[in-house]
Amino acid sequence: MQDRYNVKECEARWQKIWEDRKSFIVTEDANKKKFYALAMFPYPSGKLHVGHMRNYTMADIVARYKRAQGYNVLNPMGWDAFGLPAENAAIENKTHPAKWTASNIVAMKKDLKLMGLAIDWSREITTCVPEYYKHEQKFFLDFLKAGLAYQKESMVNWDPVDNCVLANEQVVDGKGWRSGAPVERKKLTQWFLKITAFADDLLDGLKQLEGGWPDKVRLMQENWIGKSQGLKFFFDFVDHKSRTLEVFTTRPDTLFGASFVAISPDHPLVVELVANDPGLADYIAECHRSGTSEATLEAAEKTGFDTGLEVHHPFIKNKKLRVFIANFVLMEYGTGAIFGCPAHDQRDLDFARKYMLDVLPVVLPADADPKTFMVEDVAYDGPGNIYHSDFLNGMTISAAKAEVIKRFEKAGKGEGTTLYRLRDWGVSRQRYWGCPIPVIHCPKCQCVVPVPETDLPITLPEDVDFTKPGNPIANHATWKKTTCPTCGAPAERETDTFDTFFESSWYQFRYTDPKNAARGFDKDKVNYWAPVDQYIGGIEHAVMHLLYARFFTRALKKCGYLAFDEPFKALFTQGMVVHETYKDDHGKWLFPEEVERGHNGGYLKKADGTPVTLGRIEKMSKSKKNVIGLEEVAENYGMDASRLLVLSDSPPDRDVEWTEGGIEGAWKYINRLWRLVAQEKFDGKGGDVDAIRRKIHASIHEVTQDFDKFHFNKAIARVRELSNALEDFKGDGAVLREGVEALIKLMAPVMPHISEELWQLLGHKTMIVDTPWPVADASLLANATVTMAIQVNGKLRATITLPKDMDQKLAEKAALGEPAVQKAMEGKAPRKVIVVPNRIINVVV
């Protein structure tokens, strides 16, 4: 046996053995239960760093764990390879996006293989190749036939830097999600997918995902879909008796508190008004310099333009309401017109204070005095009874809503209706590096003509000029010129490309049959593997990728491709890897390898010894240079130590800090494991055999539970406890070997390379990756563990299985880490935790 653990040689050797033996290549097997583990695939933007490791390592742990349990495990990888960064890089570096993308894929694949991931590389996909996107062109044609795709002119979010349309979900704080540029409003003819046709189905599906998806993600999607019951009704204009103004409201109960009416800058009425008022045109142009998303408009200062028009209040005789054009009213929501009740809506209140309009409360809180209750700077949107409202006085809010709707419907002036915040998905992008939309515009036919399926794929032109402003495809001299497949007349191809979320909405199904040239995937294969059993990725995709993928699955089902509705049974959103940031004396970011500790404990720049400012601990990002390269870590410590660090120091849904001390500690533990096996002769006698065997089997039981619950940090802590116990045990050699073998099996999903090496050192002919997961002896668990109740403020919230007579501090920590307990605590810190040994844990907040 070797005297020391040679990490570089060992990890490279085992990675080659896994590859040579095709350990992770799988096929369908009707006799085995399947498990589909998937991490969100990366965009090939360059080399990976340890900040990227965490979600891929988590998926790898799940895949290895389930494989050991006897599942037929699919764990694939690919590249989300279309998108603006490649096109922008082409412009900056005078190269082609395809070349830039391909070189990045080579570098990143090398980095991924360094991690020792249990990936079936035979299923690798790349979304920017025609072999992939020809199928989504076919999907689009099917959507067109099914009425799920259409074209219309609409106001869009326009990114003036990327020169591209953005979906509402891609506008963050009024800026483009990639460029960071302030978004403008612009009217363009766009292609849409009818996601709104599935609004109720998408909402109902969230209930089925309870327990599998995080509550916060389901709530984010529920809020984004935004189903609301309300009233559509008509105001009569004061000086235009033949005209009415249709509005939508979710709060008809507050109509007696109305003090103004507002319409969208894009309302049809505005077109008439602009012709007679040049000042209004300037105001509309100012509105269009902001984005169209609801979140953007909510955050913006509320402004308005008085049209000079008035409407009659429907219930208060002789009361007139001024009509404003307001920057916060969306044409795409409701009717593009609202009434404002400032006392009970903060947006309306801000507007009313700015323009000195009335603020009349009409909902009285239960504990308020109707004679003195007032609304000053904060609108009241809570429960209460109606007052100051004539025939509604004394009613509850829900009863008042029903009464107002009933009266409008009886008078034929309105109707109760359901609306959604969700808008149809605009998929047109005016850029080159994306999938061409497969339609033809024929002047003679005067319509849009689908490209015949036999002509797919429609591929991108390679000889494009990125120096001209605008869409490179539209500027191409010949590519768009074609003939109409219907009439044979000269026609033009569509020059817009798909939003890149189109590719990532179905890639999980392509993995099930990646080499299929005729179809996107075979029905039998997709039905065997899909849906994905465990999906892992960032919460930032909650209302973009994840919502689109759920819609796309339903659309494919409607078109006959799939037999199920949900693409991902379970979802886990991982925390980030964070690191210190550094700046030199000129304010420029520095890489960690450019910085060293000074004698006085401060930081210095290695190159010249000048002072370095220590910044905040933040998510690893190339822009702030606080990244640690995978190759550097592999060279110095190995990937097992890195995997151990990013999973052991924090619950997997929270951020974990990468520190030099942390990786050093992980490396030292790796070497302790090596010595435990490599230097042990397993020939001892005696010792407390019963106690150590109870510890071994309790560890098997607890680690198994932890892996099932995604409590990877807890599982690692238990593995370390077991290794400590085995190091201290000087008794029976056979029992010690039993414990060591169990230890190696338990740690194999987290530290696969050293596990294989130690398993081989013990003389096994099979690999640990092919070894079944250990099963605890139930007879040894009775006295080893106890199930304890956890109460929060006197209410039972969870139960937890812990080692008998566990240290009270450790029991407290374990209890506070339970998801149900955290939810019940609502983010509050515990004031007191009372541990009754082996019985109950009381948390007081």
PDB file of C-alpha atoms in Angstrom, residues 15 18 24 53 56-57 60 64 75 77 112-121 643 753:
ATOM      1  CA  GLN A  15     -11.998   9.099 -14.298  1.00  0.00           C
ATOM      2  CA  TRP A  18     -15.130   5.082 -15.530  1.00  0.00           C
ATOM      3  CA  PHE A  24     -22.506   5.809 -16.651  1.00  0.00           C
ATOM      4  CA  MET A  53     -19.521  23.161  -9.094  1.00  0.00           C
ATOM      5  CA  TYR A  56     -23.480  19.766 -10.845  1.00  0.00           C
ATOM      6  CA  THR A  57     -22.062  18.042  -7.774  1.00  0.00           C
ATOM      7  CA  ASP A  60     -23.973  13.841  -9.296  1.00  0.00           C
ATOM      8  CA  ARG A  64     -24.591   8.005  -7.717  1.00  0.00           C
ATOM      9  CA  ASN A  75     -27.645  11.843 -15.664  1.00  0.00           C
ATOM     10  CA  MET A  77     -25.185  16.967 -19.897  1.00  0.00           C
ATOM     11  CA  LEU A 112     -16.707  19.225 -16.141  1.00  0.00           C
ATOM     12  CA  LYS A 113     -14.772  15.998 -16.638  1.00  0.00           C
ATOM     13  CA  LEU A 114     -12.290  17.171 -13.995  1.00  0.00           C
ATOM     14  CA  MET A 115     -15.126  17.015 -11.451  1.00  0.00           C
ATOM     15  CA  GLY A 116     -15.539  13.263 -11.891  1.00  0.00           C
ATOM     16  CA  LEU A 117     -19.234  13.525 -12.632  1.00  0.00           C
ATOM     17  CA  ALA A 118     -21.273  10.383 -13.301  1.00  0.00           C
ATOM     18  CA  ILE A 119     -22.517  11.727 -16.657  1.00  0.00           C
ATOM     19  CA  ASP A 120     -23.659   9.778 -19.684  1.00  0.00           C
ATOM     20  CA  TRP A 121     -21.627  11.747 -22.227  1.00  0.00           C
ATOM     21  CA  ARG A 643     -16.897  18.601  -3.588  1.00  0.00           C
ATOM     22  CA  HIS A 753     -12.418   9.086  -6.438  1.00  0.00           C
TER      23      HIS A 753
END
